Coordinates of C-alpha atoms in Angstrom, one line a residue:
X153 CA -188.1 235.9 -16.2
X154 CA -189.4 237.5 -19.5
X155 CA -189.7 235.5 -22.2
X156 CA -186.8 234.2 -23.5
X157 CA -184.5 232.7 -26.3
X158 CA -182.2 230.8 -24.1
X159 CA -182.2 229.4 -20.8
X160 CA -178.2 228.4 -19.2
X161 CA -178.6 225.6 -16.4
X162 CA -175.8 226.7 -14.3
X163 CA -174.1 230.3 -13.7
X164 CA -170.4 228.7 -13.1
X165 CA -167.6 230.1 -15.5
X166 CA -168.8 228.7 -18.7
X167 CA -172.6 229.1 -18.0
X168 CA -171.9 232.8 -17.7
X169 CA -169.3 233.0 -20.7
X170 CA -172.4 231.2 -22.7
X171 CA -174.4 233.8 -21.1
X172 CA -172.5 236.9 -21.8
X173 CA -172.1 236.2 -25.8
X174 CA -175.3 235.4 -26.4
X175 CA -176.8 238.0 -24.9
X176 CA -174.5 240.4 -27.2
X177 CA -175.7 238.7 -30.1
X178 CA -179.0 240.3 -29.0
X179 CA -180.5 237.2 -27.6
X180 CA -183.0 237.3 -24.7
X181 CA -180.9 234.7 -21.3
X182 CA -181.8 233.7 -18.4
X183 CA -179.2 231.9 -16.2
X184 CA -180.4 229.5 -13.5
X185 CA -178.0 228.1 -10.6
X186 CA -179.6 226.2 -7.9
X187 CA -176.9 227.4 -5.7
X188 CA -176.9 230.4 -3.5
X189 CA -174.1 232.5 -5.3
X190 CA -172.8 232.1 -8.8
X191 CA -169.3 230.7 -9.9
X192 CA -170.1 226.7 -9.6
X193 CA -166.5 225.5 -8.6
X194 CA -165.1 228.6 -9.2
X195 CA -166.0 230.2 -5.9
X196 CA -164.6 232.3 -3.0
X197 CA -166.3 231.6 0.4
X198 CA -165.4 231.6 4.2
X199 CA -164.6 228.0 5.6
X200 CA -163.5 229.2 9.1
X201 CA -164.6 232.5 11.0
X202 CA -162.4 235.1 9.6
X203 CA -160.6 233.3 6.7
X204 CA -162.1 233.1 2.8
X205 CA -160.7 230.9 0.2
X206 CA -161.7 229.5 -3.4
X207 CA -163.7 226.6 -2.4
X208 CA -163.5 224.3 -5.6
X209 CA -161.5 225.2 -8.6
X210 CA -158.2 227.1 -6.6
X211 CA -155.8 228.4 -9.1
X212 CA -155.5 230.3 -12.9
X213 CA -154.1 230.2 -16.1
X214 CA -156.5 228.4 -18.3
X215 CA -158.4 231.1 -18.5
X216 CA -158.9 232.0 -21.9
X217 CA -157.1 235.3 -22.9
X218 CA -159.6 236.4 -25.2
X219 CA -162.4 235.7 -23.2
X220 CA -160.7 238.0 -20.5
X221 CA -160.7 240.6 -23.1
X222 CA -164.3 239.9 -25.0
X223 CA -166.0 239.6 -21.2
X224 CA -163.8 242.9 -20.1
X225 CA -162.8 241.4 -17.0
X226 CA -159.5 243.1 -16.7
X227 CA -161.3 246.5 -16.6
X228 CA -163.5 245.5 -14.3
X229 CA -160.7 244.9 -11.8
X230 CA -159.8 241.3 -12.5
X231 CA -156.0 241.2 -11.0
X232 CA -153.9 237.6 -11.5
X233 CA -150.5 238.2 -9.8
X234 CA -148.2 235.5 -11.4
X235 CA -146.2 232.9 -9.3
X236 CA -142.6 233.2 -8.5
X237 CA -141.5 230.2 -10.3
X238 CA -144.5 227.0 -11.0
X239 CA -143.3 224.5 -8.5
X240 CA -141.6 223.8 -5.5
X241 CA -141.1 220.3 -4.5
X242 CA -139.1 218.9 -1.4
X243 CA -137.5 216.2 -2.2
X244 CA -137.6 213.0 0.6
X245 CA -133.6 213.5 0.7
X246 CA -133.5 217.2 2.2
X247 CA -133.0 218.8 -1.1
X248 CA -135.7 220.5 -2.8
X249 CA -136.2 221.7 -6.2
X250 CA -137.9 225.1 -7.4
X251 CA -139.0 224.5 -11.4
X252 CA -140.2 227.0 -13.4
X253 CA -140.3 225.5 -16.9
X254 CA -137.5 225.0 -18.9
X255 CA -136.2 228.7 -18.4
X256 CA -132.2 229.3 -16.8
X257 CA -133.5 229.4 -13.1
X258 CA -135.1 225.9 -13.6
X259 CA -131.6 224.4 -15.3
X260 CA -129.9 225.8 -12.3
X261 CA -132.1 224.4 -10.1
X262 CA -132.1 221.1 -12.0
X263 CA -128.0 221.0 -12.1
X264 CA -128.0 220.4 -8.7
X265 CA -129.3 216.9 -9.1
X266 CA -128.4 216.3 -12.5
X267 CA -126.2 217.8 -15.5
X268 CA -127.5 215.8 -18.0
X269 CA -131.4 216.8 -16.9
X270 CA -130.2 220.5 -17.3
X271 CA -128.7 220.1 -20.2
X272 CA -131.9 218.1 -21.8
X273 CA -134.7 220.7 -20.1
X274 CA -134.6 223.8 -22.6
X275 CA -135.5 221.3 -25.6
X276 CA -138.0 219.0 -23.6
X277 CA -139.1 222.9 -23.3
X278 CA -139.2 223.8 -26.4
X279 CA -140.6 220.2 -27.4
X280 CA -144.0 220.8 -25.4
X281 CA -144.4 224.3 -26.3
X282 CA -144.8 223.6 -29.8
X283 CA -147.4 221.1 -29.9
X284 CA -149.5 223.3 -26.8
X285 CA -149.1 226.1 -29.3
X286 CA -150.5 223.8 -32.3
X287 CA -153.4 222.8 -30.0
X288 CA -154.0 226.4 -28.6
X289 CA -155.3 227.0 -32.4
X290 CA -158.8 224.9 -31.6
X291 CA -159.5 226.0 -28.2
X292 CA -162.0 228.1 -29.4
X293 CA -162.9 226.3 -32.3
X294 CA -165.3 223.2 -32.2
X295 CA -163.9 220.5 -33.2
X296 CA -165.5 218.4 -36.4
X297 CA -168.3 216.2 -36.3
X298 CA -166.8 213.0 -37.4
X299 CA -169.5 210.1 -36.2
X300 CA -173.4 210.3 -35.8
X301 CA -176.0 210.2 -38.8
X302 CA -174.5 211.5 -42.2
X303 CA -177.5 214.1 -42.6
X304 CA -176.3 215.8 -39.7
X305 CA -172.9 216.9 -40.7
X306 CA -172.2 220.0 -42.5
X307 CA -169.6 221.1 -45.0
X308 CA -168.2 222.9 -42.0
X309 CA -167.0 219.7 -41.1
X310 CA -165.4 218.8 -43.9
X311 CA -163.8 222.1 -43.5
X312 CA -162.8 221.7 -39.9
X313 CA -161.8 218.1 -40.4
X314 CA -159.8 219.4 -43.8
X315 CA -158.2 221.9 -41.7
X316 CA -157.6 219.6 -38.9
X317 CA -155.5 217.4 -41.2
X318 CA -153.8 220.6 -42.9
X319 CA -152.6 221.5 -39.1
X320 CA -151.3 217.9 -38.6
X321 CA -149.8 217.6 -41.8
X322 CA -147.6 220.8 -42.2
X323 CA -146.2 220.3 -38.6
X324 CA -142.6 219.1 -38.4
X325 CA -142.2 214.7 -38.6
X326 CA -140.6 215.3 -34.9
X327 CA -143.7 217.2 -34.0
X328 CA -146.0 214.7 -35.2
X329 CA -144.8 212.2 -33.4
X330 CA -144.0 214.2 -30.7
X331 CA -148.1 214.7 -30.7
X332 CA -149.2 211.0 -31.0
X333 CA -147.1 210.3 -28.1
X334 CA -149.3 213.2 -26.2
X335 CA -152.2 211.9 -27.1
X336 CA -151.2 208.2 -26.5
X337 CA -148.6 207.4 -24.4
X338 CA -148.4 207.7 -20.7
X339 CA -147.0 210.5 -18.9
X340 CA -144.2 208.1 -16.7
X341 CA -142.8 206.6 -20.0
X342 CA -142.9 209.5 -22.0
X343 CA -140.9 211.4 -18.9
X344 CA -138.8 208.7 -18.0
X345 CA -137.7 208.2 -21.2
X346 CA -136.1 211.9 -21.1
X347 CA -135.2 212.9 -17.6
X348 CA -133.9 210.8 -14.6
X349 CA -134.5 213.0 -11.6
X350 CA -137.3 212.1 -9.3
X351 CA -138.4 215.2 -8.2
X352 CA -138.0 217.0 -11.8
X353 CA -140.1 213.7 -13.2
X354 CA -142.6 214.7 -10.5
X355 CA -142.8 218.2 -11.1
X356 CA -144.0 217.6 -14.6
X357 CA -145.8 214.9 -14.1
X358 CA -148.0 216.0 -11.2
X359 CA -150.6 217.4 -14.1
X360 CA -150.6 214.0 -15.5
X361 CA -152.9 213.0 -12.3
X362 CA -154.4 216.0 -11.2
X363 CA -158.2 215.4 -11.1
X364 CA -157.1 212.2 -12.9
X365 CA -158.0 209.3 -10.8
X366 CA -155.3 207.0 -12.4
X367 CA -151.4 206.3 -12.4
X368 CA -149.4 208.5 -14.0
X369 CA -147.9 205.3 -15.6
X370 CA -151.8 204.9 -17.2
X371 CA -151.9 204.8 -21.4
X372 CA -152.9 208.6 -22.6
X373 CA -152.2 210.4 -19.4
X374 CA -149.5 212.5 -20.9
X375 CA -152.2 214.2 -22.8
X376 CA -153.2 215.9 -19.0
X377 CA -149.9 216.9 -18.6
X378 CA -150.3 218.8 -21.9
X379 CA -154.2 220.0 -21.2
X380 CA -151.9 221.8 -18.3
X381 CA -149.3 223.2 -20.2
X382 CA -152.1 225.0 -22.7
X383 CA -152.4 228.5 -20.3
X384 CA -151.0 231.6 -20.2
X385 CA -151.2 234.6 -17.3
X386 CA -150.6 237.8 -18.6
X387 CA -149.5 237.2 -21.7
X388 CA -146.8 234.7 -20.3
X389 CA -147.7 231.1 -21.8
X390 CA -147.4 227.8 -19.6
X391 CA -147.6 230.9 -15.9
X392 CA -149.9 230.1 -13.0
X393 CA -151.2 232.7 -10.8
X394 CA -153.4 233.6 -8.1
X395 CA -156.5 235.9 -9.1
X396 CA -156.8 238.3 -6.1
X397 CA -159.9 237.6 -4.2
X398 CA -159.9 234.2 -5.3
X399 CA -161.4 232.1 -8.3
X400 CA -164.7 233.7 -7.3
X401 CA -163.7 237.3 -8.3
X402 CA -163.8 235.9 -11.7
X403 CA -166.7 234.6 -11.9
X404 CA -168.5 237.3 -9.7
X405 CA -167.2 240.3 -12.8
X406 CA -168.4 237.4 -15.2
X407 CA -171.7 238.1 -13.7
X408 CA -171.6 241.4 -13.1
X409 CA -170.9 241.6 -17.4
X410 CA -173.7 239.4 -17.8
X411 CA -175.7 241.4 -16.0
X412 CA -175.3 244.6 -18.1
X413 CA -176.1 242.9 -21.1
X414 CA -179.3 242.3 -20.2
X415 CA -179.0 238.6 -18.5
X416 CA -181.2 237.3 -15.9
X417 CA -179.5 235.3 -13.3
X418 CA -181.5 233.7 -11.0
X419 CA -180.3 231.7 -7.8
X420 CA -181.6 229.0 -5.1
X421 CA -183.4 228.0 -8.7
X422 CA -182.6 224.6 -9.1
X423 CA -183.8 222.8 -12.3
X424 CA -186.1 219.0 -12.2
X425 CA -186.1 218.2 -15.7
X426 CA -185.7 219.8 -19.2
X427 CA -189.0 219.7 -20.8
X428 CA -189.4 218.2 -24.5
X429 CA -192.4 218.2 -26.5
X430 CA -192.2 216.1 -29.7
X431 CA -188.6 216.1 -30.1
X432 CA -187.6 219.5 -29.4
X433 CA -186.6 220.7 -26.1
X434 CA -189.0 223.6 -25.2
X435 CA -187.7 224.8 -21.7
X436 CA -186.7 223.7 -17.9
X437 CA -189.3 222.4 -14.8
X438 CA -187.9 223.9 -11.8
X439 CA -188.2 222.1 -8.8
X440 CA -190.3 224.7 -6.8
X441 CA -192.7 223.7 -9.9
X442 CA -192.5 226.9 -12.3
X443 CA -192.0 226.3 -16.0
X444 CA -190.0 228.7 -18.2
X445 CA -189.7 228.1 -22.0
X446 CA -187.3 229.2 -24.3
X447 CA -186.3 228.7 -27.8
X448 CA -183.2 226.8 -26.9
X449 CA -181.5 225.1 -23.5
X450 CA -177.7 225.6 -22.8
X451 CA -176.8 223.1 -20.3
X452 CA -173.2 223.8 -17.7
X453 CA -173.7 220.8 -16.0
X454 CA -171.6 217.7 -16.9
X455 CA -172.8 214.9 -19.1
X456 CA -174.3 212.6 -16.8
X457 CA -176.0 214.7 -14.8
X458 CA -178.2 216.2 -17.7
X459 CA -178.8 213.0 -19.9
X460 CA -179.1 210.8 -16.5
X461 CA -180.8 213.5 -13.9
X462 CA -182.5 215.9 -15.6
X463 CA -184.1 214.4 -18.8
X464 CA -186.1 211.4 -18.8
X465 CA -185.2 208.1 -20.6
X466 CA -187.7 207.6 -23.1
X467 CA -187.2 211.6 -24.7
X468 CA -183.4 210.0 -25.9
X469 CA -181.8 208.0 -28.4
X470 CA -181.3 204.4 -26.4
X471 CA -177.9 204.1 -27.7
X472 CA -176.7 207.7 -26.6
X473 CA -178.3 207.0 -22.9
X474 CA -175.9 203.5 -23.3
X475 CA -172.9 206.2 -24.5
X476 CA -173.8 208.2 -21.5
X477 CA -174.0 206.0 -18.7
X478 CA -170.4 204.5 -20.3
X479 CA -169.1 207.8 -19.8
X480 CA -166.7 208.1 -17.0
X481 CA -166.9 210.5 -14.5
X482 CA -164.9 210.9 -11.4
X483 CA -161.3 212.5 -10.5
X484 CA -160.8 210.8 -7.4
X485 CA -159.2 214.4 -5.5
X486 CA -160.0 215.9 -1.9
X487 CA -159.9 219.6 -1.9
X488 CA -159.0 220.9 1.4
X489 CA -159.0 225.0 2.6
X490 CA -156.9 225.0 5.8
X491 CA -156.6 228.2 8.1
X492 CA -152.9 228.7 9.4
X493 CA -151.5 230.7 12.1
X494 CA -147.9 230.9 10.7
X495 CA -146.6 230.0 7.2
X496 CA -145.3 226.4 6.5
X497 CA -141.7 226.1 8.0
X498 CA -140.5 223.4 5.5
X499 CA -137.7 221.2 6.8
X500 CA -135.6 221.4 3.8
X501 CA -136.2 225.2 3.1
X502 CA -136.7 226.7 7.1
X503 CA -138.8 230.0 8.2
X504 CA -142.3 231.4 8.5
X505 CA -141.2 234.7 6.8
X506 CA -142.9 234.9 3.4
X507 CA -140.1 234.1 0.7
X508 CA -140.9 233.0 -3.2
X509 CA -141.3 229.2 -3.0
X510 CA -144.4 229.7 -0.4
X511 CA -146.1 231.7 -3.1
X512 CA -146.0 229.0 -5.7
X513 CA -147.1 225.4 -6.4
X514 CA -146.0 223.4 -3.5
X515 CA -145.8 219.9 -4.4
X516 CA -145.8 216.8 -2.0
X517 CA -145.0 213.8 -4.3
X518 CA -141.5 213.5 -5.0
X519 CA -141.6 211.1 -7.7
X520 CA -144.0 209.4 -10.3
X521 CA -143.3 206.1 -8.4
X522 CA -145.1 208.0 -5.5
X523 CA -148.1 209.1 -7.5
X524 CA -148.1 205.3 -8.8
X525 CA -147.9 203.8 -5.3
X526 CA -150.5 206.4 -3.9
X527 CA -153.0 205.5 -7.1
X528 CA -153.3 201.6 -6.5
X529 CA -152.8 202.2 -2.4
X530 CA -156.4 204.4 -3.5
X531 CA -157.8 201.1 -5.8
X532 CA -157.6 198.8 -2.6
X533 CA -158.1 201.1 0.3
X534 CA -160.2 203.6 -0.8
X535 CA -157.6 206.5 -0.6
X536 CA -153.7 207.0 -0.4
X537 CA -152.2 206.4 2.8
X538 CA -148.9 208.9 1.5
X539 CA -151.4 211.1 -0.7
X540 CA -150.2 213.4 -3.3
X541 CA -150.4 217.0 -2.4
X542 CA -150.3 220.4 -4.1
X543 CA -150.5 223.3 -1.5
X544 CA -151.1 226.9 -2.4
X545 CA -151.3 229.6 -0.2
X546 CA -152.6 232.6 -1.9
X547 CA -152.5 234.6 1.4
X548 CA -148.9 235.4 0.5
X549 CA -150.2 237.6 -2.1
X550 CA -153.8 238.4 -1.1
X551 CA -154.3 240.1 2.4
X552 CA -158.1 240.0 2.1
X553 CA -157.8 236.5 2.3
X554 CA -157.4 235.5 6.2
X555 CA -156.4 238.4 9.4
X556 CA -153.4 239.8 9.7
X557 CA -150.6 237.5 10.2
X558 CA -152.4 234.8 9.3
X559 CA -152.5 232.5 6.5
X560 CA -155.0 230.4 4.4
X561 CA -153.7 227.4 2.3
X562 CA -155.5 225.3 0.0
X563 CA -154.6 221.5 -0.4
X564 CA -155.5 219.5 -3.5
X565 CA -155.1 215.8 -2.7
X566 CA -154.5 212.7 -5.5
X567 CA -155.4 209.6 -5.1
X568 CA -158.9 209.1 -3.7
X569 CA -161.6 206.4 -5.0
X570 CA -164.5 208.8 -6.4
X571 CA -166.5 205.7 -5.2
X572 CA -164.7 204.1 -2.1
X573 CA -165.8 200.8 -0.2
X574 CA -167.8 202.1 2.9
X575 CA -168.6 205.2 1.5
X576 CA -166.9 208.9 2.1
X577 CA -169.5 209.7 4.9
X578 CA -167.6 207.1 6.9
X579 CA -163.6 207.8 5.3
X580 CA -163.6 211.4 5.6
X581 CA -161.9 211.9 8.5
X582 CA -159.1 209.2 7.9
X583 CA -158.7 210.6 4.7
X584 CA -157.8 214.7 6.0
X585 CA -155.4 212.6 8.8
X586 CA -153.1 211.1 6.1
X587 CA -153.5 214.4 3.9
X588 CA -152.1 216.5 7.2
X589 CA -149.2 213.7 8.0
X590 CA -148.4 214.1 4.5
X591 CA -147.8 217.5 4.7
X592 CA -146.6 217.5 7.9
X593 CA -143.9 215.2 6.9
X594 CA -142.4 218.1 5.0
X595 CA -143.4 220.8 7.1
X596 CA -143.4 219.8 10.9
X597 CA -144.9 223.3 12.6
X598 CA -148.4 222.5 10.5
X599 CA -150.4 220.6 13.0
X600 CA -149.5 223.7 15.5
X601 CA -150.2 226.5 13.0
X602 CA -153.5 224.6 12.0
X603 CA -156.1 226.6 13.2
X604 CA -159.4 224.8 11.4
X605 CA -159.9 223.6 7.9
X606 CA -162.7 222.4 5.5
X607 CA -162.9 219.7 3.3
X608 CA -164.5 217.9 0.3
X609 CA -164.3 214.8 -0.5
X610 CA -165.2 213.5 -4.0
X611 CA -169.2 213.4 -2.4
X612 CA -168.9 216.5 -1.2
X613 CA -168.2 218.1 -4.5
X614 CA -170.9 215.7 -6.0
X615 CA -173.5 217.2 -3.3
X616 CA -172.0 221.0 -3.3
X617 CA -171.3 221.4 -6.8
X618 CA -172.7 219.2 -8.7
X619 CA -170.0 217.4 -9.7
X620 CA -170.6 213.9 -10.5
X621 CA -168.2 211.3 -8.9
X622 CA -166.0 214.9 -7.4
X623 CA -164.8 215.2 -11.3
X624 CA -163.6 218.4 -11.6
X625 CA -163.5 218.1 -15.4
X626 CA -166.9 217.1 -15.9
X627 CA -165.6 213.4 -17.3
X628 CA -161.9 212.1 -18.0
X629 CA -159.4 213.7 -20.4
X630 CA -158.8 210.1 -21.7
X631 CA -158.6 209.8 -25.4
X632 CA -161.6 208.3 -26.0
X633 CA -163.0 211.6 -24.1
X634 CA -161.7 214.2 -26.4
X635 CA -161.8 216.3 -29.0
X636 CA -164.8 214.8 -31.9
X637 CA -165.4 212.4 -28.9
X638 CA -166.3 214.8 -26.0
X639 CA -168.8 213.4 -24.5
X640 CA -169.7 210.9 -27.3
X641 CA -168.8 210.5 -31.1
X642 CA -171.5 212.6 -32.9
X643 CA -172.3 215.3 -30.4
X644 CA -169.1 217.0 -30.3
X645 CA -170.1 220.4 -31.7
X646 CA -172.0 221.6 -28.7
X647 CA -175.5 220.1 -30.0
X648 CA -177.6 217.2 -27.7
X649 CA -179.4 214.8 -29.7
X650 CA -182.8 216.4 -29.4
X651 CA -183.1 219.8 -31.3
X652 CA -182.5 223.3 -29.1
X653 CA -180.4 221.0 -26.7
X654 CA -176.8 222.4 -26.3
X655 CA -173.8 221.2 -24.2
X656 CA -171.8 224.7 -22.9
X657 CA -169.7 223.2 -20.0
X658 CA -166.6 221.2 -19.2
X659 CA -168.2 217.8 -20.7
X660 CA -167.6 219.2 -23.9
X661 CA -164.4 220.7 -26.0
X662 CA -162.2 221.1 -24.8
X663 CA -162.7 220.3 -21.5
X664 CA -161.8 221.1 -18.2
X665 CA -160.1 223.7 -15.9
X666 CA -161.4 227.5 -16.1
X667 CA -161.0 228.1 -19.4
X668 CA -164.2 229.6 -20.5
X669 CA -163.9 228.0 -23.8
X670 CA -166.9 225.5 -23.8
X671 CA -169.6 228.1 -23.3
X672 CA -167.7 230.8 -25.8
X673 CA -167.7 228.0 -28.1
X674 CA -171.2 226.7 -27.3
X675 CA -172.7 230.3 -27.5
X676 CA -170.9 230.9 -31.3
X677 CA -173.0 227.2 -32.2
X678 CA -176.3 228.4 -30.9
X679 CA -176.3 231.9 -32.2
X680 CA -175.7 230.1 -35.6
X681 CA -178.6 227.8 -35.4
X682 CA -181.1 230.8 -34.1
X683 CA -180.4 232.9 -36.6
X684 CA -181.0 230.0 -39.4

């Protein structure tokens, strides 16, 4: 690499987003990813002979609509076909339910199992929308610095934190509360305080856990649900979809934009250490022992990895290494890719021919008191004997994906101990049994239509990707773990605690999912301090 103004450890969706701005601000960026291909979780690969799948991350709507445009993804032939409805979830009774927000369909749907639901849904609806809408406005905006030394804080926090308070204080009393209770309560109470169907309780509540290795019943979980409920898919707020080609088509144009804007992107180029020289970071060690220096260091990688991995002790603050190694880290989920012969004949719902509900969120928890049960079954036996299960199968939209007449399916699994008794090594296979009874409970032509599969545990994401403890978020969405706290009080606005140091993935605001907004926000923060 020439020399260069900033280096980006990792070329997943944020790393490249980092990349792509800075380098139109006329800054000189090399990316480094010490994988093989570029996307980090975000990734289409083959797991069986003949059938390709996103690997990691397996579904879109975080992704930020203005990144799309900025990053011209859509022109360069990013397609995200929208699902029929967001969730269909067969209930252990026979019946089944097929949500799609609060709109008619979904108060139809709900009116079979309960009037009063239906009649509730369009203003639980219209209840959520509002605050996501309210909290939409500082996805892109980094949040103020409200802890570390005094000298370090700007008027733009004042500003931020002035404006933060303007935000809360014009909303609604009803919507105030409405957002304490987000940001406190758990998901279970807050839902079961509203609804009393099981499966329409579940349906909502599924985002409560996903890549959240708790109960759904846990203090502050309901802020998950909403971290879910921030997306949009073409223009549609609160839609899920399937990008064609998979989550790696988006990160693949991602680098393709980098590339024309002058970006270096170098893979199998994974970094030892981040070199500092008398407080300031001056550039990365690679482990095939080349140095690279640059002006500043734009790190993807989660929190603990960076602070705990790749710098050394004595170059940090002892009480932010304490902070870090507090952080928590670890989503206790199984991803699974699983090649089909025939689509999933569910008992409830029968046939193989592709209708709507096998082209959305497929849900295999029928009620909080399931995802509950399957959480503490996790805490004492290392993973849920009745795991909760959401099963896409893009292939229903997406020929390119697995041969004709075929089908892939990916399987995202809740509860599994990020750091079981035994070890994965030894659980793994156990684990993918209960995962296929689970299904197979609902659907009984699986097993026969299974034709191979490949899965992660939370150590294989740790080894693959990089992600420490399997947390797909880079570190809980707990309340303590957002916002001015993310990762720790005082380092919230992208900036590490040694100068040139910056924080542009997932372990920083607002968090995780494919948003893109941590390294557009990161990139705005070190463009800034350059050009000072």
């Amino acid at each position: 690499m020439n020399p260069l103004d900033v280096i980006v450890i990792g070329a997943g969706h944020n790393g490249l987003a980092c990349a792509c701005y800075l380098a139109k601000a006329g800054l000189r960026v090399g990316v480094l990813e010490r994988r093989p291909v570029v996307g980090g979780a975000a990734v289409t690969e083959e797991f069986v002979p003949g059938f390709r799948n996103s690997s990691a991350s397996y579904t879109v709507s975080l992704l930020n609509p203005v990144v799309i445009q900025d990053l011209n993804l859509a022109r360069r032939g990013l397609r995200i076909v929208e699902r029929p409805f967001s969730n269909f979830v067969p209930a252990e009774d026979g019946r089944y339910l097929k949500f799609d927000g609060a709109g008619a369909g979904s108060e139809a749907e709900v009116r079979k199992f309960s009037i009063a639901d239906a009649q509730r849904l369009p203003q639980f609806g219209q209840r959520l929308a509002r605050v996501a809408a309210e909290l939409k406005k500082w996805m892109l905006r980094a949040p103020p610095e409200l802890g570390g030394p005094l000298v370090a804080r700007s008027g733009r926090d004042l500003i931020a934190s002035a404006r933060l308070l303007w935000t809360f204080g014009r909303l609604p009393s009803e919507a105030q509360r409405e957002c304490v209770e987000l940001f406190t309560r758990s998901a279970g109470h807050w839902l079961d305080a509203i609804f009393e169907t099981d499966c329409l309780k579940a349906a909502l509540g599924f985002d409560a856990i996903v890549g959240n290795y708790s109960s759904p019943y846990a203090p502050g979980s309901a802020y998950v649900l909403l971290h879910h409920a921030l997306g949009e898919v073409n223009g549609k707020p609160g839609v899920w979809g399937h990008a064609i080609g998979g989550m790696g088509r988006i990160t693949e144009l991602m680098a393709e934009e980098a590339r024309s804007r002058g970006v270096t992107i170098e893979l199998e180029a994974p970094v030892q250490q981040i070199l500092v020289d008398g407080g300031k970071v001056r550039g990365v060690l690679l482990q095939d022992g080349r140095e690279l220096h640059a002006r500043a260091v734009a790190c993807g990688v989660d929190p603990k990895r960076l602070y705990l991995q790749l710098m050394r002790p004595q170059d940090l603050p002892e009480d932010f290494v304490r902070s870090i190694r507090a952080y928590r880290c670890g989503s206790g989920s199984l991803r699974i890719n699983v090649a089909l012969a025939e689509l999933p004949d569910f008992s409830c719902l029968p046939g193989t021919s592709v209708q709507p509900h096998h082209a959305s969120g497929i849900l295999f928890g029928p009620s909080l008191k399931a995802m509950d049960t399957a959480w503490r079954d996790a805490l004492h036996g290392g993973f849920a004997r009745a795991p909760i299960v959401e099963m896409l199968i893009p292939s229903v939209v997406d020929d390119s994906l697995a041969p004709a007449g075929a089908h892939v399916a990916s399987l995202f699994c809740q509860h599994f101990d990020p750091d079981p008794p035994g070890g994965w090594d030894a659980l793994k296979t156990a684990a993918v049994e209960a995962v296929f009874a689970r299904v197979n409970q609902f659907c009984p032509n699986f097993r026969r239509a299974l034709l191979g599969y490949r899965a992660w545990t939370p150590l294989d994401l740790e080894r693959e990707f990089g992600l420490t403890g399997g947390d797909i978020f880079h570190g809980q969405l707990s309340p303590d773990q957002l916002f001015s706290l993310r990762p720790v009080l005082g380092y919230a606005r992208y900036r590490g605690p040694l100068a040139g140091l910056y924080h542009c993935g997932s372990g920083a605001h607002p968090g995780g999912g494919v948003t893109a907004a941590p390294g557009y926000n990161a990139a705005s923060e070190i463009i800034a301090d350059l050009a000072r």
